Coordinates of C-alpha atoms and ligand atoms in Angstrom, one line a residue:
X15 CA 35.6 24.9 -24.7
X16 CA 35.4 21.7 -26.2
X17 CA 32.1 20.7 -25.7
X18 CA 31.6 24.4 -27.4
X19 CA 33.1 23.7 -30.6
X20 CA 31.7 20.4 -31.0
X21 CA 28.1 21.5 -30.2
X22 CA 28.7 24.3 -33.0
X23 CA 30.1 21.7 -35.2
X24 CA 27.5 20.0 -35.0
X25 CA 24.9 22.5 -35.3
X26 CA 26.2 24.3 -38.0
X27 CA 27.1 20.4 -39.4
X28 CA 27.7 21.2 -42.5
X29 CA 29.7 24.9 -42.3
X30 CA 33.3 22.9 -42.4
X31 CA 32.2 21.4 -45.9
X32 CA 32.0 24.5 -47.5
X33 CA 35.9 25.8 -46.5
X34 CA 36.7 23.3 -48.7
X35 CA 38.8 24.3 -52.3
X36 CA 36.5 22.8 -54.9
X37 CA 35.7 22.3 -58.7
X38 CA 32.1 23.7 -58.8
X39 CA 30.5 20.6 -56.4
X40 CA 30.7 22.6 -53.5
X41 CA 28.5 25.6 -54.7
X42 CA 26.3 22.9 -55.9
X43 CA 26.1 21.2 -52.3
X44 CA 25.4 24.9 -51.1
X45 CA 22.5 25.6 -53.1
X46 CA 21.6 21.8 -52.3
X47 CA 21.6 22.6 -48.9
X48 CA 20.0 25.8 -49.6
X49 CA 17.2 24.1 -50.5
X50 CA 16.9 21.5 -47.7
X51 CA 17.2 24.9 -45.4
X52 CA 14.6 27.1 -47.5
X53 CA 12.0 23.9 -47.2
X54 CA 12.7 24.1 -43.2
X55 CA 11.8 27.6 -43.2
X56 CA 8.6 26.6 -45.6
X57 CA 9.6 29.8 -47.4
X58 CA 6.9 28.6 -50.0
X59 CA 4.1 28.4 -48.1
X60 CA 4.4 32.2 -48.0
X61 CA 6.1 33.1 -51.5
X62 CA 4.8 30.5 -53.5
X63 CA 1.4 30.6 -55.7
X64 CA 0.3 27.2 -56.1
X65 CA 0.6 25.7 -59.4
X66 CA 2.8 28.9 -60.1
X67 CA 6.5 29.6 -60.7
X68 CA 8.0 29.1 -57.2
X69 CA 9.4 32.3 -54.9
X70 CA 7.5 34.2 -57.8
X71 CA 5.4 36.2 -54.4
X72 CA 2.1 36.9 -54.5
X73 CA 0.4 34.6 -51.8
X74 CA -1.8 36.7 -49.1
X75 CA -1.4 36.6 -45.7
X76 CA -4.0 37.3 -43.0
X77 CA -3.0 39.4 -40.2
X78 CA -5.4 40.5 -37.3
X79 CA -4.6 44.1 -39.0
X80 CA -4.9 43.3 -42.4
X81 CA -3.2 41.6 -45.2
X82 CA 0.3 41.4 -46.7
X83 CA 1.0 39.7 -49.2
X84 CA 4.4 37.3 -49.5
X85 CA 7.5 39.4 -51.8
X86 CA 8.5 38.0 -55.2
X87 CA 12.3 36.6 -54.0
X88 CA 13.4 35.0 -57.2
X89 CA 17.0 37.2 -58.6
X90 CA 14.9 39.0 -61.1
X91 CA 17.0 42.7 -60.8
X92 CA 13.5 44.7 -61.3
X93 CA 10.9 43.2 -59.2
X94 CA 13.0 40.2 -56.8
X95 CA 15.8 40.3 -55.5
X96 CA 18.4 40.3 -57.9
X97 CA 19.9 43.5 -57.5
X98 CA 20.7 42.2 -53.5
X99 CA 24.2 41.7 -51.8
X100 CA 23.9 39.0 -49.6
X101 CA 24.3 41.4 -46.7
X102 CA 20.8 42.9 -47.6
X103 CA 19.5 39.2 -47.5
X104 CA 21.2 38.5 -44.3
X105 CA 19.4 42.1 -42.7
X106 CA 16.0 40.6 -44.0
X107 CA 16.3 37.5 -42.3
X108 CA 18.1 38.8 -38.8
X109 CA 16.6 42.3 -38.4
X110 CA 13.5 42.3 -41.0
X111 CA 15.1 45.0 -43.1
X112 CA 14.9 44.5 -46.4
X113 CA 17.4 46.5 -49.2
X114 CA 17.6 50.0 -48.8
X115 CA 16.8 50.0 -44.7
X116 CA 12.9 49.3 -45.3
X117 CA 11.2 47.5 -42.2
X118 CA 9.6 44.3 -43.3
X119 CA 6.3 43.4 -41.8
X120 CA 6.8 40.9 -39.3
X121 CA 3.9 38.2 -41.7
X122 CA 7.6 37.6 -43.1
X123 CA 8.7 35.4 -39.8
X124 CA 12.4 37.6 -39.4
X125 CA 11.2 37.4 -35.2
X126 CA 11.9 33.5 -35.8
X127 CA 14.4 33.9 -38.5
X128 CA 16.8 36.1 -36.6
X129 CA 18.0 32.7 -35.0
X130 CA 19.3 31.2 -38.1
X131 CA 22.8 31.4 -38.7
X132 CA 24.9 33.4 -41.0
X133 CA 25.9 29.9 -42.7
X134 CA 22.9 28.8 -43.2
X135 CA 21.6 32.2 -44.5
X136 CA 24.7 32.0 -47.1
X137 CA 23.1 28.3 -48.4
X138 CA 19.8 29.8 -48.5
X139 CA 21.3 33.0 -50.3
X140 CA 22.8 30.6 -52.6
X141 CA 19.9 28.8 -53.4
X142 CA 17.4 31.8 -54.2
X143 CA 20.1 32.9 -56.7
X144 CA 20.2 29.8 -58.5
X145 CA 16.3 30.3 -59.2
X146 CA 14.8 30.9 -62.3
X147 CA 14.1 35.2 -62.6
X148 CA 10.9 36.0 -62.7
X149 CA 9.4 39.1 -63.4
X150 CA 6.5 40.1 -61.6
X151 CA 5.9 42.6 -59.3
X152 CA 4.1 42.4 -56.6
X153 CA 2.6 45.1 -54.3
X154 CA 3.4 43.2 -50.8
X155 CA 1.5 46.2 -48.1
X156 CA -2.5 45.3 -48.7
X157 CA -2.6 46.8 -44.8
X158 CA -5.0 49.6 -44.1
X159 CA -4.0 53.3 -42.5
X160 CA -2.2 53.7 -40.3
X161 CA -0.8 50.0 -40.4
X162 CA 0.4 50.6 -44.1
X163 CA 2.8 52.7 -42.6
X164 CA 6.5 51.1 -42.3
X165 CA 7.5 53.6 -39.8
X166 CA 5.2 52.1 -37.2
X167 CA 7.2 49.1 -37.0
X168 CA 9.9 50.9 -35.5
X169 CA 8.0 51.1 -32.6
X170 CA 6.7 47.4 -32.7
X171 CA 10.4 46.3 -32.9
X172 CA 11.3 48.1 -30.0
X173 CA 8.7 46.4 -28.3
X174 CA 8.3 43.2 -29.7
X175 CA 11.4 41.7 -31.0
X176 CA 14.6 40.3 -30.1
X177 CA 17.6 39.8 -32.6
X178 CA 20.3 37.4 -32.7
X179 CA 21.5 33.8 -33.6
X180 CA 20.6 31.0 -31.7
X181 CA 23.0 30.2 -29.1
X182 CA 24.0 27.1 -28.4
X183 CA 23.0 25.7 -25.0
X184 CA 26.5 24.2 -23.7
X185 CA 24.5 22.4 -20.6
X186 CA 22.5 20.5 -23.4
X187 CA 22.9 17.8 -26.0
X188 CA 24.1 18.4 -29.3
X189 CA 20.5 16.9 -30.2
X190 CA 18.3 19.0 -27.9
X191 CA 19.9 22.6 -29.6
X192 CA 19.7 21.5 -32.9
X193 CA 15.6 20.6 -32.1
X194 CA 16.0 24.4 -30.3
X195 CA 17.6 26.0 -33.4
X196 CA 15.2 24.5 -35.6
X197 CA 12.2 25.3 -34.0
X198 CA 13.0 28.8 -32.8
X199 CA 14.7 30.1 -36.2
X200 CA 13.2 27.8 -39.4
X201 CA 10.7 25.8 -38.3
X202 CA 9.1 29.2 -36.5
X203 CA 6.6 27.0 -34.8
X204 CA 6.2 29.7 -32.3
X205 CA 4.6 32.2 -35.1
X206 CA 1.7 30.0 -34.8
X207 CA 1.9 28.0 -31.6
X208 CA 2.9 30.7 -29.1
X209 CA 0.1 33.0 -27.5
X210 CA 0.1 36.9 -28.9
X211 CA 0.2 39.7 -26.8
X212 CA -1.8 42.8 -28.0
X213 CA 0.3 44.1 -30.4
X214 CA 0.8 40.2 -32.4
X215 CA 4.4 40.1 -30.4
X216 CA 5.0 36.6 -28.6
X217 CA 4.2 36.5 -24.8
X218 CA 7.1 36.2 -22.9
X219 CA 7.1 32.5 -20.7
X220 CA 4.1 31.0 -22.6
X221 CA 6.4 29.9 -25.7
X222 CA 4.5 26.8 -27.7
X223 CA 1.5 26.4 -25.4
X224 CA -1.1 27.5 -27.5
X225 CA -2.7 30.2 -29.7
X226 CA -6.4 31.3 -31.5
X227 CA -5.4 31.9 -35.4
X228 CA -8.2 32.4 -38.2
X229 CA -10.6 30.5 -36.6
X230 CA -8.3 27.8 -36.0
X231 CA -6.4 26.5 -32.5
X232 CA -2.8 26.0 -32.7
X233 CA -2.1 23.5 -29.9
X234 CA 0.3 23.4 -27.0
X235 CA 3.2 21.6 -28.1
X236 CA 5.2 21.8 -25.3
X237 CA 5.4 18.4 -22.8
X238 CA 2.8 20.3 -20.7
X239 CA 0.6 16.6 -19.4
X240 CA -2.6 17.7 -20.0
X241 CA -3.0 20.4 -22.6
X242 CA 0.5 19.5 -24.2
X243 CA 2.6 16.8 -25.7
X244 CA 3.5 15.0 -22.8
X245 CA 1.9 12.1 -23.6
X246 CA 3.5 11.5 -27.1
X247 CA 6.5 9.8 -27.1
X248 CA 9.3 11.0 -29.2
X249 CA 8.0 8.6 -32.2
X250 CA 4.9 9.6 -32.4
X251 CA 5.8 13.1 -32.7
X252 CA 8.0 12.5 -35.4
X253 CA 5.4 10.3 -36.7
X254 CA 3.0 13.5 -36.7
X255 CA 4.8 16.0 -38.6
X256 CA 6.4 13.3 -40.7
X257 CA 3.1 11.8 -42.3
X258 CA 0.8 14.0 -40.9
X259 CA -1.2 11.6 -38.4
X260 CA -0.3 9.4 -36.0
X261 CA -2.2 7.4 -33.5
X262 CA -3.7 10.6 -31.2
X263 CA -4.1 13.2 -34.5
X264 CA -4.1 14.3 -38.0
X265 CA -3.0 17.4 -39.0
X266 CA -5.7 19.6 -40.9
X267 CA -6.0 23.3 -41.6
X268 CA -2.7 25.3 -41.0
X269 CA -0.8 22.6 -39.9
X270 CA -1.9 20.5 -42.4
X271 CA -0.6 23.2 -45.1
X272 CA 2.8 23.1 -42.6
X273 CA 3.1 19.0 -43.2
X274 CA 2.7 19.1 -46.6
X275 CA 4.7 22.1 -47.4
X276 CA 7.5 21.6 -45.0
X277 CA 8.0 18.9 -42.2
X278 CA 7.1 16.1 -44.3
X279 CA 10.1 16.6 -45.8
X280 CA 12.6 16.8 -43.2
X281 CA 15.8 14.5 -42.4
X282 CA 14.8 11.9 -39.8
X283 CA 17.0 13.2 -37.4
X284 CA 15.9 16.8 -37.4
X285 CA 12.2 15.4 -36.3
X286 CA 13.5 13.4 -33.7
X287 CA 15.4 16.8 -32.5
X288 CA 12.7 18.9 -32.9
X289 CA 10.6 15.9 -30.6
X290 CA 13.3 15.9 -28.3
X291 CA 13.1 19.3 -27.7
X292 CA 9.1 19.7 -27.5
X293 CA 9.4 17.0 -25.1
X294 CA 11.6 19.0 -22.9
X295 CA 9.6 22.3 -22.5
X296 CA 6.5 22.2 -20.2
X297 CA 5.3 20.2 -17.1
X298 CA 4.9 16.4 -17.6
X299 CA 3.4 16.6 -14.4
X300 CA 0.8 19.1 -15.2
X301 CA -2.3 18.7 -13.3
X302 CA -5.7 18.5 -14.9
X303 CA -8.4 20.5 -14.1
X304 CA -11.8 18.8 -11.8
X305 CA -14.1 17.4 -15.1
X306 CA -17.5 18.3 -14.7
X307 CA -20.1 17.2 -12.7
X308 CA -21.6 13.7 -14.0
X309 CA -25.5 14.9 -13.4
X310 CA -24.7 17.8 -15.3
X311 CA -27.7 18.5 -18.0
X312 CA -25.5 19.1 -21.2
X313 CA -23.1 16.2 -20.5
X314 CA -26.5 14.2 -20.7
X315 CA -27.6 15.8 -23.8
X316 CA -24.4 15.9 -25.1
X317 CA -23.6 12.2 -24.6
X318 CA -26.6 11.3 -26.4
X319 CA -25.7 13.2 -30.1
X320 CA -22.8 11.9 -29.4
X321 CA -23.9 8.6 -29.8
X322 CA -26.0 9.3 -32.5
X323 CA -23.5 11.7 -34.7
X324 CA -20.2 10.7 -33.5
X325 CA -19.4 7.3 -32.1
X326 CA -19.4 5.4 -35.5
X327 CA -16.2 7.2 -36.6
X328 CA -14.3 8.2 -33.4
X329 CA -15.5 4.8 -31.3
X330 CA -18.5 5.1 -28.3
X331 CA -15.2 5.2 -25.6
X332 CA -13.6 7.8 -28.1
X333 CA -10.2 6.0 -28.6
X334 CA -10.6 6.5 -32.2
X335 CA -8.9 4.1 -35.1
X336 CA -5.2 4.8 -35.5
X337 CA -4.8 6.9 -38.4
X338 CA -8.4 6.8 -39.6
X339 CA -10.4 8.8 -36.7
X340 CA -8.6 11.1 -34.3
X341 CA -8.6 9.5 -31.1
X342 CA -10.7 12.4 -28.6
X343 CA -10.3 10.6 -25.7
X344 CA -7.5 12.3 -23.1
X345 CA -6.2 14.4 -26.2
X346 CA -4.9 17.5 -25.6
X347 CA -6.5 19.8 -28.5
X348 CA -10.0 18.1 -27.3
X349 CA -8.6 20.0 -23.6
X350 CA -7.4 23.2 -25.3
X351 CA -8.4 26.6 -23.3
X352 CA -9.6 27.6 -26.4
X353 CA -12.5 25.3 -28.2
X354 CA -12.3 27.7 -31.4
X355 CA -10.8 24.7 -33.5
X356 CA -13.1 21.9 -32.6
X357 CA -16.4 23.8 -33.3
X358 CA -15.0 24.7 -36.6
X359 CA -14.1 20.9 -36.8
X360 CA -17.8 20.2 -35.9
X361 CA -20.1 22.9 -38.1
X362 CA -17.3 22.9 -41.4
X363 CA -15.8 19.1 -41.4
X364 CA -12.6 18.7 -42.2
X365 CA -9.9 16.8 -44.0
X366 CA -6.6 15.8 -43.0
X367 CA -4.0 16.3 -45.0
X368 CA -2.5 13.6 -47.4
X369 CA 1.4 13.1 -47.4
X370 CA 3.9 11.0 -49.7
X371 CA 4.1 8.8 -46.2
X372 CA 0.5 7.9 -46.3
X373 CA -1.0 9.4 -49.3
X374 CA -5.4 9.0 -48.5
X375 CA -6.5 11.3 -46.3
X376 CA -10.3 10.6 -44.1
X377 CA -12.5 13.1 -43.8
X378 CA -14.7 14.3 -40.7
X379 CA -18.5 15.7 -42.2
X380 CA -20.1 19.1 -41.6
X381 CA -22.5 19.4 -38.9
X382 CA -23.6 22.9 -39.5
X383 CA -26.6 21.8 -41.8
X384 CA -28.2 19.8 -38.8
X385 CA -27.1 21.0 -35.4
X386 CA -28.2 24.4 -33.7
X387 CA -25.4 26.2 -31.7
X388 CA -27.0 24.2 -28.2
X389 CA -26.1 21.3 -29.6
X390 CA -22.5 21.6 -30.7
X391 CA -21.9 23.0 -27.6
X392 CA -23.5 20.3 -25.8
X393 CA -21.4 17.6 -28.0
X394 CA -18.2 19.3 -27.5
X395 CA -18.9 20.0 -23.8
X396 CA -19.5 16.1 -23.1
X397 CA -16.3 15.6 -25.2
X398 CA -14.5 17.6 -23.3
X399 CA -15.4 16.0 -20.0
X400 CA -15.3 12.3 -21.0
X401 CA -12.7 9.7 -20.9
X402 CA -9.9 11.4 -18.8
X403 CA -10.0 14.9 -21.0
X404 CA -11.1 17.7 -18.3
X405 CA -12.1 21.6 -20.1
X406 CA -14.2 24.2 -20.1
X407 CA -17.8 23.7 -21.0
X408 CA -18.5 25.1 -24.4
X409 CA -21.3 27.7 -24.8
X410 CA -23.8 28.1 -27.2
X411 CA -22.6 31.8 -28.0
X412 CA -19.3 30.9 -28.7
X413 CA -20.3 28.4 -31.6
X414 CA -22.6 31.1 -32.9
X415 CA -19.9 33.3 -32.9
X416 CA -17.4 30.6 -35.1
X417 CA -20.4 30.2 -37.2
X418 CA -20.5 34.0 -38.1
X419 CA -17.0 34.3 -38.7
X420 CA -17.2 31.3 -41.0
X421 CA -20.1 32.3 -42.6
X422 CA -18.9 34.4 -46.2
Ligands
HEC22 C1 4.4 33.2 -43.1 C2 4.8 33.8 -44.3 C3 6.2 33.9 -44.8 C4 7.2 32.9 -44.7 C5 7.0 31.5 -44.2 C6 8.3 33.5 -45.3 N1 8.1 34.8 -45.8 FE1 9.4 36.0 -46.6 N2 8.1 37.5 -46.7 C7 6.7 37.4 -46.3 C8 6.0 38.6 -46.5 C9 4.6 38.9 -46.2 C10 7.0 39.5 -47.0 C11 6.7 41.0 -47.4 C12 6.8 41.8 -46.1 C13 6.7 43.3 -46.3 O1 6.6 43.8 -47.4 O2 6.8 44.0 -45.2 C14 8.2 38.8 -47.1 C15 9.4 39.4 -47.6 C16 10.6 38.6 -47.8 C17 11.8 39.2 -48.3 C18 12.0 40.7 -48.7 C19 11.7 40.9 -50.2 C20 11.6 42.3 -50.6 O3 11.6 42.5 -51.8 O4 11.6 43.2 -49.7 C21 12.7 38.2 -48.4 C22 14.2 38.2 -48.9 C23 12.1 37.0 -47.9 N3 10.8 37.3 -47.5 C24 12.7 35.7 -47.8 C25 12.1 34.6 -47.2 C26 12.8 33.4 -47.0 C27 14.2 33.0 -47.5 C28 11.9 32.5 -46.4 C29 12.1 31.1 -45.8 C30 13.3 30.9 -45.0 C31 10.7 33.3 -46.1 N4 10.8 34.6 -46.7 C32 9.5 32.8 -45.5 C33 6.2 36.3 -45.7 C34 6.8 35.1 -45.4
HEC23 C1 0.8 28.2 -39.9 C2 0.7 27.9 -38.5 C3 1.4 26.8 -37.9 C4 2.8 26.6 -38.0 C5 3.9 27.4 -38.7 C6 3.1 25.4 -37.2 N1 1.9 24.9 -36.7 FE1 1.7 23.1 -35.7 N2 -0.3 23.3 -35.7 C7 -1.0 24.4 -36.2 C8 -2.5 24.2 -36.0 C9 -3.6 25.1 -36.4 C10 -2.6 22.9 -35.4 C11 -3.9 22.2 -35.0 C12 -4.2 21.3 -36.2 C13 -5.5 20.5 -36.1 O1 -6.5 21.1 -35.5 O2 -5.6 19.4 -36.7 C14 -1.3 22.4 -35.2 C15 -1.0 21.2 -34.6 C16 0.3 20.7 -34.3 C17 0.6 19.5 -33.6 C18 -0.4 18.5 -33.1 C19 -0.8 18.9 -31.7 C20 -2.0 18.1 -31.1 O3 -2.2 18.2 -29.9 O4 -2.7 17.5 -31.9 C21 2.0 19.4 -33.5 C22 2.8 18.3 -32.8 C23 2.5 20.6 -34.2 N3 1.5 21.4 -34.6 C24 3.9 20.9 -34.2 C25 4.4 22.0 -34.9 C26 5.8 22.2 -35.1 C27 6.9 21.3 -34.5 C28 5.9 23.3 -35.9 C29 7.2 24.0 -36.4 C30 8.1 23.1 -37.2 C31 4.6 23.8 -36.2 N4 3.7 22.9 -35.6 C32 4.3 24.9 -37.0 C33 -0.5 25.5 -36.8 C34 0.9 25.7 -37.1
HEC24 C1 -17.7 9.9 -40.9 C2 -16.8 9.9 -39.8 C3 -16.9 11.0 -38.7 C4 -18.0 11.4 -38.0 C5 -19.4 10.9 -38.1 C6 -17.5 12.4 -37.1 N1 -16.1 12.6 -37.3 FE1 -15.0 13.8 -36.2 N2 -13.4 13.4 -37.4 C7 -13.4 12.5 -38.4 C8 -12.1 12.6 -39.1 C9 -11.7 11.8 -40.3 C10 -11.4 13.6 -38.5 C11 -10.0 14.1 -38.8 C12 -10.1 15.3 -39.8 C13 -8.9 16.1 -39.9 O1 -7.9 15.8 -39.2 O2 -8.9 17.0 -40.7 C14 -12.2 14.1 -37.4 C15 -11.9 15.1 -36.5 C16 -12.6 15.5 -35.4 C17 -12.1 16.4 -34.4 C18 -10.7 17.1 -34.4 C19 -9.9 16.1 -33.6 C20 -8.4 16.4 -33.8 O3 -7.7 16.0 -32.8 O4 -8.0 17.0 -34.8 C21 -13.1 16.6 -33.5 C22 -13.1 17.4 -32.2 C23 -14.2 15.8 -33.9 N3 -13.8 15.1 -35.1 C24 -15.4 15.6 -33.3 C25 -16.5 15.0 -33.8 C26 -17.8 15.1 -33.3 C27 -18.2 15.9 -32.0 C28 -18.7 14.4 -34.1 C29 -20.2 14.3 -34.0 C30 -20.9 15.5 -33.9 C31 -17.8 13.8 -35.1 N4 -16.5 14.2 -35.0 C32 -18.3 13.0 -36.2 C33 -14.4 11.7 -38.8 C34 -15.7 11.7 -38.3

């Protein structure tokens, strides 16, 4: 029982502070921690227009069935929320039921959210209200028939979703479920890192190892060895999502928006859980798969543009230069199932993402000017079979096919 009340006290850390009989500083440390909370959950990235009044709405999301676009949340009483009880905030973020009983779309992360407790919803809730109103309404269901259609999310639920608050882990450190809690509920790193089944629910058993998203790859993040993090240690993980680089990566695309918007800024600690917990899921004994064979034809073309196009930046063994040029060799994105990320990398360039920890951010070029599809396949294919990394050969189809899609 101990051990229970301890791990909650922890967990919920700062709950007790609040019982306390105050002066007005305590519903200023709520909204505080409202705001620490709402920048875990990166509600901006979603609610936010840049350069725009913030939780105004507005920003458009791409689903595979169309788009949504994130709700105007500031307390304006005609078109945000301020006509809510916090009851009909705490639905919306446990069930994905807005006021009134209407089913949100599940582009508003409630699947992760559910896990976030009642306490912390109440800081949040406290938070939003201390916003300035701002009236603008905003028409969130872009979807096409029949997706436009709330009642088929009834269905979806039923299949697809599971609510409740995180609970504790009593077998665990205090440590290890606060890096649970914040990645499950918050942080919904899963919403982008965990494969989808048919109907965009998670797959059950394949949490954090990897998923396809508009054109990009979100990574395994589990301690999987091979396609994982099992090679990171516990720093360099926190390094990553702290700054946005460390000595294996930089973060570009999605992730990139994910550093800048949200980890970058959170406590210490709350990385090193979040690590600790990545580091826990997975195999760290994962076996990698036979390379290919050395007298195969594309590794020999490929090694040879890769000489020629690569090695100046990323190094001829493919160690790269801390910080500078991601490191390719034995790196788990360069071993993903899925290439779809590194022949986007390849035909559009890319640029890492700058942070108040390390403020310049290198750039790779585009390659889609001077390479045919048999070339960046050839490349990538060598890539992926040199220097310890082990994958699937990439084909010239599939980097036609990433060229189409990127193609306006
Ligand atoms: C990945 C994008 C995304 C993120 C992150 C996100 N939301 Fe949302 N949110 C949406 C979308 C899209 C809708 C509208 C869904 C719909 O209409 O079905 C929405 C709707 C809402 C609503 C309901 C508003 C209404 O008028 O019905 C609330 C409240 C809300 N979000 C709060 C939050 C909070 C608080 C956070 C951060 C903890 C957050 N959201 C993070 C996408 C997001
Ligand atoms: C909006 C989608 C999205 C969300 C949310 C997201 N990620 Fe990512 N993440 C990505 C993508 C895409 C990449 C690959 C980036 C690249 O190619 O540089 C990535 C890369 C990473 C990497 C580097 C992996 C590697 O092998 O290089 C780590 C670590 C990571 N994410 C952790 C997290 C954690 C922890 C969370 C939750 C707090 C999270 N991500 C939330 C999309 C996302
Ligand atoms: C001028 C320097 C430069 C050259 C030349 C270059 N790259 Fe890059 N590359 C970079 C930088 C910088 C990044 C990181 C960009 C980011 O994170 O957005 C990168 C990222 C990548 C990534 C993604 C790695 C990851 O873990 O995120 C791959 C794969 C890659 N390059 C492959 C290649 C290949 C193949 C070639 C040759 C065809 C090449 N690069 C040529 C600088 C370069």
């Amino acid at each position: 029982m101990k051990t229970f009340t301890s791990l909650c006290a922890g967990l919920l850390g700062i709950a007790a502070g609040l019982a306390h009989a105050g002066d007005g500083s305590d519903s200023y440390d709520l909204v505080a921690r409202g705001r620490y909370l709402a920048e875990l959950g990166d509600c901006t990235a979603c609610h936010t227009l840049p350069g725009e009044a913030p939780f105004a709405g507005g920003v458009r999301i791409e689903t595979p069935f169309g788009d949504v676009l994130g709700a105007n949340i500031t307390p304006d009483p005609d078109t945000g929320i301020g006509r809510w009880s916090f009851e009909d905030f705490q639905n919306t973020m446990s069930r994905g039921h807005a006021r009134g009983g209407k089913r949100l779309y599940a582009a508003m992360p409630y699947t992760a959210y559910t896990k976030v407790t009642r306490e912390d919803n109440r800081a949040i809730w406290a938070y939003l209200n201390s916003l300035e109103p701002v009236h603008r309404k905003v028409d969130t269901n872009q979807l096409p028939f029949p997706f436009n259609l709330r009642t088929s999310l009834i269905a979806w639920n039923w299949l697809a979703f599971e609510e409740g608050e995180y609970q504790p882990d009593p077998g665990r450190s205090a440590e290890w479920n606060r890096g649970a809690y914040l990645v499950q509920g918050l942080g919904h790193c899963g919403s982008c890192h965990s494969p989808k089944n048919l109907i965009g629910g998670d797959k059950d058993g394949e949490f954090l190892t990897g998923s396809p998203l508009q054109g990009w790859m979100a990574p395994d993040i589990t301690g999987n060895r091979h396609t994982g993090l099992g090679r990171w240690s516990e720093a360099e993980i926190v390094r990553y999502l702290k700054t946005g680089a460390n000595r294996f990566d930089m973060a570009s695309g999605p992730m990139a928006e994910a550093v800048e918007h949200s980890t970058q800024h959170w406590k210490d600690p709350d990385l090193a859980a979040v690590a600790t917990y990545l580091k826990s899921l997975g195999d760290p004994e994962q076996p990698a798969p036979e390379p290919l064979a050395k007298d195969d034809e594309r590794l020999h073309t490929g090694a040879l543009i890769y000489e020629d196009q690569c090695s100046a930046c990323h190094t001829p063994n493919g160690e790269g230069i801390p910080n500078l040029f991601p490191k390719l060799a034995d790196a788990p994105l360069v071993n993903s199932r899925d290439a779809t990320s590194l022949i986007r990398v390849v035909l559009a360039g890319s640029r890492a993402v700058g942070t108040d920890a390390a403020p310049t951010a290198p750039a790779m070029p585009s390659f889609a000017w001077n390479m045919t599809d048999e070339y960046v396949a050839d490349v990538l294919t060598f890539v992926r079979n040199s220097w310890g990394n082990a994958a699937e050969p990439v084909t010239a189809e599939e980097v036609k096919a990433v060229r189409e899609e990127m193609e306006p």
